[in-house]
Tab-separated table of C-alpha atoms and ligand atoms in Angstrom:
chain	number	residue	atom	x	y	z
A	1	MET	CA	0.000	0.000	0.000
A	2	THR	CA	1.203	3.508	-0.667
A	3	ALA	CA	-0.086	6.719	0.872
A	4	SER	CA	-0.049	10.131	-0.796
A	5	SER	CA	-0.256	11.869	2.562
A	6	PHE	CA	-0.247	11.261	6.324
A	7	ARG	CA	-1.956	13.099	9.186
A	8	THR	CA	-0.746	14.268	12.588
A	9	ASP	CA	-2.800	14.033	15.798
A	10	ALA	CA	-3.342	17.795	15.395
A	11	GLY	CA	-5.016	17.076	12.052
A	12	LEU	CA	-2.212	18.465	9.881
A	13	VAL	CA	-1.915	16.839	6.450
A	14	VAL	CA	1.693	15.919	5.617
A	15	PRO	CA	2.503	15.102	1.959
A	16	ALA	CA	4.270	11.773	1.391
A	17	ILE	CA	7.322	11.762	-0.880
A	18	THR	CA	9.050	9.183	-3.061
A	19	THR	CA	12.551	7.867	-2.533
A	20	THR	CA	13.689	9.937	-5.527
A	21	GLN	CA	12.334	13.120	-3.920
A	22	MET	CA	13.969	12.153	-0.592
A	23	ARG	CA	17.350	11.678	-2.297
A	24	GLU	CA	16.938	15.128	-3.888
A	25	VAL	CA	16.167	16.682	-0.489
A	26	ASP	CA	19.336	15.025	0.873
A	27	ARG	CA	21.405	16.209	-2.104
A	28	ILE	CA	20.250	19.847	-1.832
A	29	ALA	CA	20.866	19.803	1.924
A	30	ILE	CA	24.324	18.212	1.613
A	31	ASP	CA	25.506	19.999	-1.554
A	32	GLU	CA	23.805	23.387	-1.321
A	33	LEU	CA	22.025	24.696	1.761
A	34	GLY	CA	22.809	22.356	4.629
A	35	PRO	CA	22.434	20.784	7.077
A	36	ASN	CA	25.365	18.519	6.252
A	37	LEU	CA	25.217	14.746	6.668
A	38	TYR	CA	26.792	14.824	10.158
A	39	GLN	CA	24.193	17.323	11.353
A	40	MET	CA	21.240	15.422	9.858
A	41	MET	CA	22.533	12.086	11.159
A	42	GLU	CA	23.052	13.577	14.641
A	43	ASN	CA	19.438	14.749	14.746
A	44	ALA	CA	18.270	11.371	13.408
A	45	GLY	CA	20.306	9.377	15.941
A	46	GLY	CA	19.402	11.540	18.916
A	47	ASN	CA	15.711	11.384	18.029
A	48	LEU	CA	15.808	7.591	17.614
A	49	ALA	CA	17.604	7.228	20.961
A	50	SER	CA	14.993	9.328	22.775
A	51	LEU	CA	12.157	7.094	21.504
A	52	CYS	CA	14.037	4.001	22.735
A	53	VAL	CA	14.370	5.549	26.216
A	54	GLU	CA	10.644	6.371	26.239
A	55	LEU	CA	9.676	2.862	25.119
A	56	LEU	CA	11.745	1.210	27.865
A	57	GLY	CA	10.145	3.400	30.555
A	58	ASP	CA	11.201	2.311	34.043
A	59	ARG	CA	13.344	-0.503	32.544
A	60	TRP	CA	15.699	2.252	31.243
A	61	PRO	CA	18.701	2.288	31.614
A	62	SER	CA	19.325	-1.351	32.670
A	63	ALA	CA	17.339	-3.133	29.906
A	64	PRO	CA	19.623	-4.533	27.166
A	65	ILE	CA	19.274	-2.814	23.766
A	66	VAL	CA	20.796	-4.273	20.592
A	67	VAL	CA	21.376	-1.870	17.688
A	68	LEU	CA	21.750	-3.633	14.325
A	69	ALA	CA	23.425	-1.378	11.751
A	70	GLY	CA	24.100	-1.652	8.044
A	71	THR	CA	26.930	0.034	6.165
A	72	GLY	CA	25.131	3.076	4.687
A	73	GLY	CA	23.432	6.194	6.013
A	74	ASN	CA	20.768	4.122	7.769
A	75	GLY	CA	23.514	2.251	9.622
A	76	GLY	CA	25.210	5.553	10.415
A	77	GLY	CA	22.015	6.842	12.029
A	78	GLY	CA	21.752	3.646	14.080
A	79	ILE	CA	25.371	3.840	15.265
A	80	CYS	CA	24.772	7.474	16.223
A	81	ALA	CA	21.684	6.433	18.235
A	82	ALA	CA	23.754	3.696	19.918
A	83	ARG	CA	26.289	6.326	21.030
A	84	HIS	CA	23.554	8.566	22.469
A	85	LEU	CA	22.063	5.592	24.341
A	86	ALA	CA	25.526	4.586	25.652
A	87	ASN	CA	26.302	8.196	26.656
A	88	ARG	CA	23.100	8.211	28.708
A	89	GLY	CA	24.113	5.045	30.574
A	90	GLY	CA	22.093	2.597	28.496
A	91	ASN	CA	22.979	-1.119	28.247
A	92	VAL	CA	23.853	-1.090	24.526
A	93	THR	CA	25.343	-3.655	22.144
A	94	LEU	CA	26.083	-2.654	18.546
A	95	VAL	CA	26.200	-5.213	15.720
A	96	ILE	CA	27.291	-4.105	12.233
A	97	SER	CA	26.519	-6.175	9.123
A	98	ASN	CA	29.900	-5.679	7.385
A	99	PRO	CA	32.192	-3.548	9.618
A	100	SER	CA	34.982	-3.537	7.009
A	101	HIS	CA	32.623	-1.889	4.494
A	102	LEU	CA	31.944	1.145	6.719
A	103	LYS	CA	33.303	4.406	5.280
A	104	GLY	CA	32.771	8.167	5.493
A	105	VAL	CA	30.275	9.461	8.030
A	106	PRO	CA	29.073	6.025	9.218
A	107	ALA	CA	32.721	5.049	9.892
A	108	ASP	CA	33.191	8.247	11.924
A	109	GLN	CA	30.029	7.388	13.853
A	110	LEU	CA	31.574	4.005	14.762
A	111	ALA	CA	34.827	5.652	15.948
A	112	LEU	CA	32.761	7.943	18.161
A	113	TYR	CA	30.687	5.002	19.457
A	114	ARG	CA	33.894	3.134	20.358
A	115	ALA	CA	34.926	6.125	22.503
A	116	THR	CA	31.950	5.349	24.785
A	117	GLY	CA	33.460	1.967	25.658
A	118	ALA	CA	30.093	0.303	24.960
A	119	ARG	CA	29.930	-3.166	23.395
A	120	VAL	CA	30.387	-4.090	19.738
A	121	ALA	CA	29.411	-7.683	18.891
A	122	THR	CA	29.706	-9.627	15.656
A	123	VAL	CA	26.897	-11.174	13.618
A	124	ALA	CA	28.189	-14.565	14.787
A	125	ASP	CA	27.783	-13.502	18.456
A	126	LEU	CA	24.139	-12.505	18.021
A	127	ASP	CA	22.579	-15.555	19.649
A	128	THR	CA	24.595	-14.924	22.825
A	129	VAL	CA	23.281	-11.362	23.176
A	130	ASP	CA	20.243	-10.525	25.345
A	131	ALA	CA	17.824	-7.871	24.084
A	132	ASP	CA	14.695	-6.228	25.468
A	133	LEU	CA	14.580	-3.804	22.512
A	134	LEU	CA	16.010	-4.049	18.978
A	135	VAL	CA	16.973	-1.054	16.828
A	136	ASP	CA	16.780	-1.780	13.099
A	137	ALA	CA	19.248	0.420	11.214
A	138	VAL	CA	20.289	-2.144	8.589
A	139	LEU	CA	18.753	-0.841	5.357
A	140	GLY	CA	17.049	2.473	4.560
A	141	TYR	CA	15.773	4.076	1.378
A	142	SER	CA	18.619	2.716	-0.779
A	143	LEU	CA	17.316	-0.838	-0.597
A	144	ASP	CA	18.218	-2.485	-3.901
A	145	GLY	CA	16.344	-5.736	-4.430
A	146	ALA	CA	15.823	-8.574	-1.934
A	147	PRO	CA	18.178	-8.291	1.074
A	148	HIS	CA	21.199	-10.581	0.839
A	149	GLY	CA	24.345	-11.405	2.814
A	150	ALA	CA	24.881	-10.187	6.372
A	151	ALA	CA	22.084	-7.611	6.019
A	152	ALA	CA	19.622	-10.425	5.300
A	153	GLU	CA	21.038	-12.399	8.260
A	154	LEU	CA	20.404	-9.476	10.626
A	155	ILE	CA	16.878	-8.988	9.252
A	156	ARG	CA	16.069	-12.670	9.728
A	157	TRP	CA	17.528	-12.626	13.249
A	158	MET	CA	15.311	-9.655	14.183
A	159	SER	CA	12.269	-11.345	12.625
A	160	ARG	CA	12.825	-14.431	14.819
A	161	HIS	CA	13.502	-12.422	17.999
A	162	PRO	CA	10.652	-11.793	20.508
A	163	ALA	CA	11.801	-8.254	21.420
A	164	PRO	CA	10.028	-5.225	19.881
A	165	VAL	CA	11.809	-3.509	16.979
A	166	VAL	CA	12.267	0.217	16.359
A	167	SER	CA	13.169	0.777	12.698
A	168	LEU	CA	15.066	3.820	11.461
A	169	ASP	CA	13.489	5.569	8.461
A	170	ILE	CA	11.892	2.406	6.991
A	171	PRO	CA	11.648	-1.203	8.199
A	172	SER	CA	14.726	-2.869	6.639
A	173	GLY	CA	13.814	-4.747	3.480
A	174	VAL	CA	10.716	-2.626	2.710
A	175	ASP	CA	10.843	-0.378	-0.380
A	176	SER	CA	10.250	3.206	0.796
A	177	THR	CA	8.412	4.198	-2.398
A	178	THR	CA	6.116	1.196	-2.902
A	179	GLY	CA	5.866	-0.298	0.609
A	180	VAL	CA	6.557	-3.696	-0.982
A	181	ALA	CA	9.195	-6.059	0.455
A	182	PRO	CA	11.070	-7.865	-2.355
A	183	GLY	CA	12.472	-10.393	0.144
A	184	ALA	CA	13.116	-10.699	3.906
A	185	HIS	CA	11.976	-7.661	5.870
A	186	VAL	CA	11.606	-6.395	9.422
A	187	SER	CA	8.160	-6.067	10.995
A	188	ALA	CA	8.641	-3.000	13.185
A	189	THR	CA	6.755	-2.108	16.358
A	190	HIS	CA	7.681	1.535	15.715
A	191	THR	CA	9.280	3.260	12.713
A	192	VAL	CA	11.020	6.637	13.046
A	193	THR	CA	11.098	8.055	9.526
A	194	LEU	CA	13.285	11.057	8.796
A	195	ALA	CA	12.490	14.524	7.451
A	196	ALA	CA	9.331	13.664	5.480
A	197	PRO	CA	7.129	10.546	5.273
A	198	LYS	CA	7.718	8.258	2.258
A	199	THR	CA	4.856	6.945	0.129
A	200	GLY	CA	5.792	3.351	1.033
A	201	LEU	CA	5.213	3.825	4.762
A	202	ASP	CA	1.531	2.862	4.666
A	203	ALA	CA	2.544	-0.740	5.246
A	204	GLU	CA	1.734	-3.263	7.979
A	205	ALA	CA	5.472	-3.723	8.637
A	206	VAL	CA	5.842	-0.085	9.756
A	207	GLY	CA	4.015	-0.375	13.087
A	208	THR	CA	3.478	2.960	14.843
A	209	LEU	CA	4.898	5.662	12.558
A	210	TRP	CA	6.855	8.653	13.866
A	211	LEU	CA	8.334	11.518	11.842
A	212	ALA	CA	11.599	12.953	13.144
A	213	ASP	CA	12.700	16.552	12.578
A	214	ILE	CA	16.317	16.385	11.405
A	215	GLY	CA	16.716	20.153	11.047
A	216	ILE	CA	16.150	20.673	7.330
A	217	PRO	CA	14.902	24.234	6.518
A	218	ARG	CA	11.786	24.764	4.387
A	219	GLU	CA	13.764	26.236	1.470
A	220	VAL	CA	15.378	22.830	0.857
A	221	TYR	CA	11.947	21.199	0.554
A	222	ARG	CA	10.708	24.114	-1.536
A	223	ARG	CA	13.471	23.457	-4.096
A	224	VAL	CA	12.086	19.931	-4.487
A	225	GLY	CA	8.516	21.217	-4.709
A	226	ILE	CA	7.478	19.950	-1.274
A	227	GLU	CA	5.467	22.056	1.182
A	228	LEU	CA	5.406	20.713	4.751
A	229	PRO	CA	2.902	22.283	7.224
A	230	PRO	CA	4.746	25.105	9.122
A	231	ALA	CA	3.508	23.877	12.524
A	232	LEU	CA	4.453	20.236	11.814
A	233	PHE	CA	7.088	20.007	14.577
A	234	ALA	CA	5.476	22.505	16.957
A	235	PRO	CA	4.583	19.658	19.374
A	236	GLY	CA	8.182	18.376	19.419
A	237	TYR	CA	11.105	16.969	17.429
A	238	ARG	CA	9.144	13.754	16.763
A	239	VAL	CA	5.431	13.612	15.815
A	240	GLN	CA	3.222	10.567	15.267
A	241	LEU	CA	1.739	10.147	11.769
A	242	ARG	CA	-1.225	8.096	10.534
A	243	ALA	CA	-1.902	7.227	6.904
A	244	SER	CA	-4.611	9.448	5.456
A	245	LYS	CA	-7.455	7.179	4.429
A	246	THR	CA	-8.368	9.519	1.576
B	1	NAX	N1	17.892	13.447	5.017
B	1	NAX	C1	17.725	12.156	5.308
B	1	NAX	O1	16.652	11.563	5.116
B	1	NAX	C2	18.883	11.423	5.855
B	1	NAX	C3	18.830	10.044	5.795
B	1	NAX	N2	19.744	9.282	6.406
B	1	NAX	C4	19.679	7.830	6.351
B	1	NAX	O2	20.391	7.397	5.207
B	1	NAX	C5	19.626	6.345	4.593
B	1	NAX	C6	20.018	6.228	3.149
B	1	NAX	O3	21.413	5.954	3.216
B	1	NAX	P1	22.157	5.230	1.996
B	1	NAX	O4	21.721	5.874	0.734
B	1	NAX	O5	23.596	5.199	2.372
B	1	NAX	O6	21.625	3.758	1.934
B	1	NAX	P2	21.076	2.722	3.008
B	1	NAX	O7	21.645	3.026	4.347
B	1	NAX	O8	19.617	2.657	2.803
B	1	NAX	O9	21.687	1.305	2.508
B	1	NAX	C7	22.794	1.312	1.762
B	1	NAX	C8	23.630	0.098	2.079
B	1	NAX	O10	22.826	-1.093	2.041
B	1	NAX	C9	23.344	-1.983	1.050
B	1	NAX	N3	22.217	-2.628	0.370
B	1	NAX	C10	21.305	-2.059	-0.471
B	1	NAX	N4	20.412	-2.999	-0.896
B	1	NAX	C11	20.787	-4.179	-0.310
B	1	NAX	C12	20.276	-5.510	-0.364
B	1	NAX	N5	19.187	-5.794	-1.119
B	1	NAX	N6	20.894	-6.489	0.374
B	1	NAX	C13	21.984	-6.189	1.128
B	1	NAX	N7	22.536	-4.939	1.217
B	1	NAX	C14	21.922	-3.956	0.495
B	1	NAX	C15	24.179	-1.113	0.126
B	1	NAX	O11	25.238	-1.850	-0.351
B	1	NAX	C16	24.686	-0.022	1.051
B	1	NAX	O12	25.849	-0.445	1.719
B	1	NAX	C17	18.200	6.732	4.841
B	1	NAX	O13	17.324	5.647	4.801
B	1	NAX	C18	18.270	7.306	6.250
B	1	NAX	O14	18.110	6.315	7.233
B	1	NAX	C19	20.824	9.848	7.164
B	1	NAX	O15	21.995	9.695	6.421
B	1	NAX	C20	20.604	11.283	7.564
B	1	NAX	C21	20.032	12.105	6.465
B	2	K	K1	15.930	0.475	8.702
């Protein structure tokens, strides 16, 4: 199912965008107006971490959290969230699909995470790791075909695990434009999508949908022809969205 728009609890209508439009928003932010990738990823990671703390309630900070990260921007956002959770005293374990493939901003996020002294485990260690909450940061909007390799292994592990899953941007394995999963995919309890909702987020696998403000000014959206409601983030840096049954 795809949605052309979503609604906030305040009744605001938020237009849904395609993956192509989202890439263009990213490009204009990174190449022209800002915020840069570090700034956007920091807002994404901090926002994701705050939802995890809220979801754990009085089990925070002792409850074990496992963050599963891929090697792209989605993984970078997950590693950033893991650092925020570790900085706040959380019981965090980070697992990366292919650590040797990390580069650029995601690699810098890992270096920063390592400075917290919190745990990094391997895919092989997964079955020895306890988890009360899983963070799915394996694949985002650059999903290309059915998940394969270590990414698919992490998705399958999450699918078998009883703990609730918070997905970053899109449940891994779901196409953010069509909402279709070409292969294995995560069924999220909550999804924190970034900047603007994608048309593919009207899918069962999304769970409760949140939109995170990652600090992008309106002019960036305007250059892609997108108008977001001015009061969209008045209630806070993360607002709940529901598909508009129009
Ligand atoms: N403005 C925004 O919306 C921002 C988005 N960010 C995040 O960046 C993500 C997009 O980042 P990227 O474009 O780097 O891509 P992704 O992080 O979505 O995934 C790319 C990685 O997954 C691998 N991959 C793709 N399809 C696969 C498959 N079928 N099986 C196994 N591996 C596969 C690719 O080789 C690549 O390493 C977004 O989803 C979002 O989470 C952040 O970077 C912050 C800014
Ligand atoms: K994801």
